[in-house]
XYZ file of C-alpha atoms in Angstrom:
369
model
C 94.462 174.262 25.378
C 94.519 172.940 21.218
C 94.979 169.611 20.708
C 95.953 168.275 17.371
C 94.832 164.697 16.272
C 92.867 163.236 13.712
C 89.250 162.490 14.023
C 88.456 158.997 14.837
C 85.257 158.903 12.100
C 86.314 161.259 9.107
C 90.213 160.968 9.223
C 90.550 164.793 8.863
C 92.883 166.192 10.943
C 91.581 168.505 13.602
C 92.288 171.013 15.827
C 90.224 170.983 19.315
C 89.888 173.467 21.274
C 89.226 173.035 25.193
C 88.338 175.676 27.678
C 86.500 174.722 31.192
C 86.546 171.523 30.744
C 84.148 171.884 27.213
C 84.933 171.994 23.371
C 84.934 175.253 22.560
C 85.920 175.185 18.836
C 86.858 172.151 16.232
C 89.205 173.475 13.335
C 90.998 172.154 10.514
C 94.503 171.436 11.717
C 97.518 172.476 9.573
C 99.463 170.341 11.551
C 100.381 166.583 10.050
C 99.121 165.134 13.293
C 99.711 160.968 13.707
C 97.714 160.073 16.726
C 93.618 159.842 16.469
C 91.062 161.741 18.931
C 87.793 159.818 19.978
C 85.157 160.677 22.565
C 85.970 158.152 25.760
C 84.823 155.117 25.914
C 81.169 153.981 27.972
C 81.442 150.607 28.729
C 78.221 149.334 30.296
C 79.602 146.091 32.066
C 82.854 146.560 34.312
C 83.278 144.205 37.353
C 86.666 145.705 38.781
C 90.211 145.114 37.850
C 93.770 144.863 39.611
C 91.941 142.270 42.039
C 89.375 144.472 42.734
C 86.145 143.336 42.933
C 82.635 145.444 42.790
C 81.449 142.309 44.463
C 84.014 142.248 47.808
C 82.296 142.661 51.207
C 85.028 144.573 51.886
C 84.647 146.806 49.038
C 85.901 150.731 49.716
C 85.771 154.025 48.034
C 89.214 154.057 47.269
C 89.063 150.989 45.455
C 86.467 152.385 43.065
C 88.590 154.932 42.530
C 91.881 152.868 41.616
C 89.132 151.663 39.399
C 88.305 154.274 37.584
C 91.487 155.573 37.449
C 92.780 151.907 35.592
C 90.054 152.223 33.518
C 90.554 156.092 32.442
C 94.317 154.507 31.477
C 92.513 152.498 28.767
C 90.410 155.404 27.460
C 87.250 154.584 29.573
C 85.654 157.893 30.689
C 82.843 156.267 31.817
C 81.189 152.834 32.598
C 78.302 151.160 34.639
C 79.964 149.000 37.788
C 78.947 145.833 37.575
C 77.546 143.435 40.682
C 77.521 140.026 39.786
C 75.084 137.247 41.377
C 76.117 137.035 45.227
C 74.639 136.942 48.414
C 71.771 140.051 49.720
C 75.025 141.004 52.217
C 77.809 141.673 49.566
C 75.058 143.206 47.084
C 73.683 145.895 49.397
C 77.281 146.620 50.646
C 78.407 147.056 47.215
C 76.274 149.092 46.015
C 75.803 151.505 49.254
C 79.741 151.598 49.562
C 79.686 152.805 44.998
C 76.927 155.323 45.893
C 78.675 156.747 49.055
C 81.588 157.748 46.797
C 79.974 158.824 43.852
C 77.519 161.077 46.595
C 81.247 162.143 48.301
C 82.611 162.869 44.514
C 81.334 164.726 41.641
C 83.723 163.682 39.449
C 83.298 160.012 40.485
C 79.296 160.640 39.315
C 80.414 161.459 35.917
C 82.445 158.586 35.749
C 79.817 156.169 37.171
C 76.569 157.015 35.697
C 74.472 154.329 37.018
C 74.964 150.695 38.252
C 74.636 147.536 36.576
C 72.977 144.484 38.363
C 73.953 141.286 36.563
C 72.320 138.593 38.537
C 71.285 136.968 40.347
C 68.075 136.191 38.962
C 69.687 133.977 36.327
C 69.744 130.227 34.750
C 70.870 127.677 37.435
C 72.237 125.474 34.412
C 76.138 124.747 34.029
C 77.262 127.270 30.994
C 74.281 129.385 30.922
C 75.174 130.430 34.251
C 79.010 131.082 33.453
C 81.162 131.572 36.666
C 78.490 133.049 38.656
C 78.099 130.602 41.892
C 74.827 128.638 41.736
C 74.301 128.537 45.253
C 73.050 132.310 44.828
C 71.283 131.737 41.884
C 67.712 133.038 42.858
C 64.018 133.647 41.215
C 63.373 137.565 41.348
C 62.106 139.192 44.285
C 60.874 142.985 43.639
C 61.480 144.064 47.563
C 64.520 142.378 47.679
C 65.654 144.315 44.262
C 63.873 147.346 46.158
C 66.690 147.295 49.255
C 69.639 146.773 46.938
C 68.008 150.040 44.658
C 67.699 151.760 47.550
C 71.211 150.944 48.826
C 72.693 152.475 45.287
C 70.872 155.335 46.062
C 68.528 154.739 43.026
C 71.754 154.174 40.701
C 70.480 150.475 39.390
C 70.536 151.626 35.294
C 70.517 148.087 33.844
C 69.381 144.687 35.266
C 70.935 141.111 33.609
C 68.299 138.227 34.442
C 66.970 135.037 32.699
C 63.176 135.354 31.458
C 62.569 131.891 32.113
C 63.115 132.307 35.829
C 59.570 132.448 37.950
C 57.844 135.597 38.290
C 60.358 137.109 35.675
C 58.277 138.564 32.916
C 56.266 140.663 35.911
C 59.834 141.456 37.633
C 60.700 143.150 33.976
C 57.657 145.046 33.091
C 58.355 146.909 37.050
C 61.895 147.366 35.818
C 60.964 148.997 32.829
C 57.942 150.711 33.943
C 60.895 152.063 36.880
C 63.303 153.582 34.006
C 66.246 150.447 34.276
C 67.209 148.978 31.342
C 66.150 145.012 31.236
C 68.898 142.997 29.553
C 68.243 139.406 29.026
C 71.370 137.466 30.088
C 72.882 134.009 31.124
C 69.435 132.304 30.373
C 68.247 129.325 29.365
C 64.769 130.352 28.027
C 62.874 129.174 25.056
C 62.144 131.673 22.354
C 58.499 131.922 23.189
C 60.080 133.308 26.900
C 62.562 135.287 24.733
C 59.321 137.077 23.110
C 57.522 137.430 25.895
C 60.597 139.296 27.867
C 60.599 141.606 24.551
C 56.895 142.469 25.371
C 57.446 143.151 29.096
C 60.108 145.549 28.485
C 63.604 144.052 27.971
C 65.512 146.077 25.550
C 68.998 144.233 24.613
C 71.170 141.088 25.623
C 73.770 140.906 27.923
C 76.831 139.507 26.367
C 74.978 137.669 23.694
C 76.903 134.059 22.991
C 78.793 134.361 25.951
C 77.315 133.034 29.887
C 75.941 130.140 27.416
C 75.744 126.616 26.901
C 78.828 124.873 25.499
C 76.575 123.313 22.951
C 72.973 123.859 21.683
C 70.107 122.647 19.578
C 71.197 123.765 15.639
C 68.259 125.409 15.147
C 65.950 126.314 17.875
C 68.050 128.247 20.854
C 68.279 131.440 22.849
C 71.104 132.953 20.658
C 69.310 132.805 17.449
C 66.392 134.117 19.134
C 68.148 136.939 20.581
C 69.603 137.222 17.095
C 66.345 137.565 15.128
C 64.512 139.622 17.373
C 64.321 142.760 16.389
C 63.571 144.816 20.128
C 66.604 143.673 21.055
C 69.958 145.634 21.028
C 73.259 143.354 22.031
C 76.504 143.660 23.875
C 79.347 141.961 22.890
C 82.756 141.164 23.748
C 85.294 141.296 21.124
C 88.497 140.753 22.502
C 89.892 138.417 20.986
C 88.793 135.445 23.482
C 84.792 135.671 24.103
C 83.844 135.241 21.017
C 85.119 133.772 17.094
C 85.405 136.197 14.609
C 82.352 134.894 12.305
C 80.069 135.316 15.337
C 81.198 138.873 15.751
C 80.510 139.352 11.879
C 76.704 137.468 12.488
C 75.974 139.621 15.463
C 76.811 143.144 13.860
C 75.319 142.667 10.816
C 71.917 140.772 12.496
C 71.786 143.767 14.668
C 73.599 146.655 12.412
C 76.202 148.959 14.276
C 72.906 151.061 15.641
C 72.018 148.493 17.572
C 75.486 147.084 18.959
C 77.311 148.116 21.788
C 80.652 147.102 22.941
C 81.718 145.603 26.881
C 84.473 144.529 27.772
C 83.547 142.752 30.668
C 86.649 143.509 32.465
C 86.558 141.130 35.833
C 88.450 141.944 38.864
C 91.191 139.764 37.544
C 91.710 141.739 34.533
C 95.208 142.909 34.768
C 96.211 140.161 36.883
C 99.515 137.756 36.477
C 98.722 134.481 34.944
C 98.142 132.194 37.905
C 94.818 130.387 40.019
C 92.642 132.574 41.581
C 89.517 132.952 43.973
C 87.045 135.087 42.902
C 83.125 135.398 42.709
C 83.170 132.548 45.011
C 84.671 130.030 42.479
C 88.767 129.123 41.750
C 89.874 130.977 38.256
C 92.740 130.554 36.304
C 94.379 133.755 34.192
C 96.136 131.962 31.389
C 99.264 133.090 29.832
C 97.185 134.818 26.406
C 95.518 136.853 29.213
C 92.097 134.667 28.904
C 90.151 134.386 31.799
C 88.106 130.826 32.703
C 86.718 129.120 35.503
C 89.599 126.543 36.310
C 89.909 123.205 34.318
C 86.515 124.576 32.673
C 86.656 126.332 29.136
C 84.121 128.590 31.033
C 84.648 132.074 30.680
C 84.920 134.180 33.964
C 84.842 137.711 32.511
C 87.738 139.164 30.773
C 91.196 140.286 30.979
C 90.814 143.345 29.096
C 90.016 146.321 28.676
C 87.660 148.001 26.452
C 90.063 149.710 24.179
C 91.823 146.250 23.170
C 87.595 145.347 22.108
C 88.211 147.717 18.894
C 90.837 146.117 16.707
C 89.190 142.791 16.965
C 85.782 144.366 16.487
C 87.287 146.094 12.945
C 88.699 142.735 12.028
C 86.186 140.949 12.203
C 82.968 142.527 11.388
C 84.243 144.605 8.995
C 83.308 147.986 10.012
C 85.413 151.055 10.089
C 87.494 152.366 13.140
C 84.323 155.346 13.558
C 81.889 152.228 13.521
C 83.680 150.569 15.791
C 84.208 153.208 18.108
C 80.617 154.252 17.597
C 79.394 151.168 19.383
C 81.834 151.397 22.317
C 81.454 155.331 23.236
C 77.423 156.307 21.426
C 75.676 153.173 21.351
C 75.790 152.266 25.690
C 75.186 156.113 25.991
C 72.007 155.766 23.702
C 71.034 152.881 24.946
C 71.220 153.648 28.824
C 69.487 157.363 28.210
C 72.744 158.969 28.846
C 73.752 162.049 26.795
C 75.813 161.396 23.324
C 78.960 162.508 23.574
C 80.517 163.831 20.335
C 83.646 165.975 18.748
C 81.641 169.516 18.777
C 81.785 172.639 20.351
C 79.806 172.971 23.517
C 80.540 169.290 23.838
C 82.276 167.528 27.482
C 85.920 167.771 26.460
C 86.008 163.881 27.784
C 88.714 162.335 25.078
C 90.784 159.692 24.482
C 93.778 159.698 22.055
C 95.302 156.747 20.656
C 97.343 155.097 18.106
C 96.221 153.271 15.453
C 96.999 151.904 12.268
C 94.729 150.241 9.718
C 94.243 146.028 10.598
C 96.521 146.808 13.563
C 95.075 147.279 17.034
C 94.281 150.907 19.427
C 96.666 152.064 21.534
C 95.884 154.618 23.860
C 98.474 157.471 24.221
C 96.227 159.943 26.670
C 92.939 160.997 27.934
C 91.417 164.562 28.617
């Protein structure tokens, strides 16, 4: 099979051809091809969608799958389920009932590459903490993080915690030593704590300016520091709600697009009717622009969306081109979480996504292979 599209970095109109599910050659097309071709997305941060929840005791294989399936819709090929802070119960049933299916399903393993732990060892402060309930709001605990590890079958990749949080900075350097990548997240911590994570092991920043205060000091807070320091990567959200289009601009150029990576954060709502909901153990409220917050809070509880609407408003704002852009949302998570680069060359996974797109205008995707 040749498909004809033009290539998401260069604009040059290609021809692709795929045979076993690989590249197997990448040709100048002599068609006049309209629509764009892009390896799929990564996303490291997905908490479910359609109502689903990673988090629900009552999480089933299926429902990853109607996951996955949502999320291949958007151009997501592959992407890190995401637990958020809950109790021991709901964690090590989540993550036994992910690694039962992905153990059941190949293709399911090349969709899920890993896990993502976000929480619970994280601020107990209103903001900092975001929607995740404080009554499970915990210091870490190494055997406890051992049984949920084991659980997943070994598929923890990437643990979100607060440095500040006791018997953190020796919780990290096991993490690291163990292979997971340490992100520093919905903290509180002072910038000496910042450093000090840094030197244990923690390698980028959950989020950065979202699960945050509503207001802090001018000068001396966990965002700048985050900003400034150099062994630091950063997720962000750029969807049009998490975060104002000069702090998208500050964050890409503090931390360049090598060292950016784009989430979307989708929550289980995402998808969802405007309306109050229950989720994560607190009431949420969809609002009619498709914004996400804990209710009567200007909280954010995750997002709506889905990682392909995170790459108009990412162009926008920070000024980078649509391969830039794209760069940080399919390369960057891939690079950062030790996961092979996928790119548009022979011998490559044929794992694509096709899309619309028109200069200042948002993606649109049209297909995936």
């Amino acid at each position: 099979m040749t498909y004809h599209a033009r290539h998401y970095a260069t604009g040059r109109p290609v021809a692709i051809s795929v045979e076993g599910g690989r590249i197997a050659a990448v040709a100048e097309s002599h068609e006049n091809p309209t629509r764009w071709v892009a390896p799929a997305f990564c996303d490291p941060q997905i908490n479910g969608c359609l109502g689903i929840s990673f988090n629900s005791p009552a999480l089933t294989a299926d429902e990853v799958r109607a996951v996955i399936a949502t999320c291949l819709k958007h151009g997501i090929g592959a992407f890190l389920p995401t637990l958020v802070t809950t109790s021991d119960a709901a964690f090590t049933h989540g993550f036994s009932t992910l690694a039962r299916a992905v153990d059941a399903d190949p293709e399911l393993a090349r969709r899920l590459p890993g896990f993502h732990l976000e929480g619970p060892y994280i601020s107990s402060e209103d903001g900092a903490r975001g929607a995740h309930p404080l009554e499970h709001a915990r210091d870490p605990n190494w055997d406890e993080f051992r049984r949920w590890q084991d659980a997943a079958g070994g598929r923890i990749r990437m643990v979100t915690l607060a440095p500040e949080r006791a018997g953190a900075l020796a919780f990290i350097e096991k993490l690291a030593a163990s292979g997971v990548v340490v992100a520093i997240g919905h903290t509180a911590a002072t910038g000496q704590q910042i450093r000090n994570a840094v030197s244990a092991g923690a390698r980028t920043s959950t989020h950065l300016g979202n699960g945050a205060h509503a207001v802090l000091p001018r000068h001396d807070n966990y965002v700048w520091e985050q900003l400034a320091n150099d062994g630091l990567w950063a997720s962000i959200i750029t969807d049009g709600h998490h975060l104002p289009p000069a702090v998208v601009k500050c964050v890409v150029r503090s931390k360049g697009v090598a060292r950016t990576l784009v989430t979307c954060d989708a929550g289980s709502l995402a998808g969802s009717p405007p309306g109050r909901y229950t989720a994560w153990g607190a009431d949420l409220e969809v609002l009619p622009s498709g914004k996400i917050v804990v209710a009567g809070t200007p909280f954010l509880a995750g997002s709506g969306r889905f990682t392909d609407a995170c790459i108009g408003p990412l162009v926008r704002a920070a000024g980078v081109t649509l391969g830039d852009a794209i760069d940080m949302a399919t390369a960057r998570p891939r690079q950062l979480l030790g996961l092979p680069v996928h790119t548009l060359d022979p011998g490559q996974p044929a794992d694509l996504v096709f899309f619309d797109y028109e200069p200042g205008g948002d993606l649109r995707v049209t297909g995936t292979v």
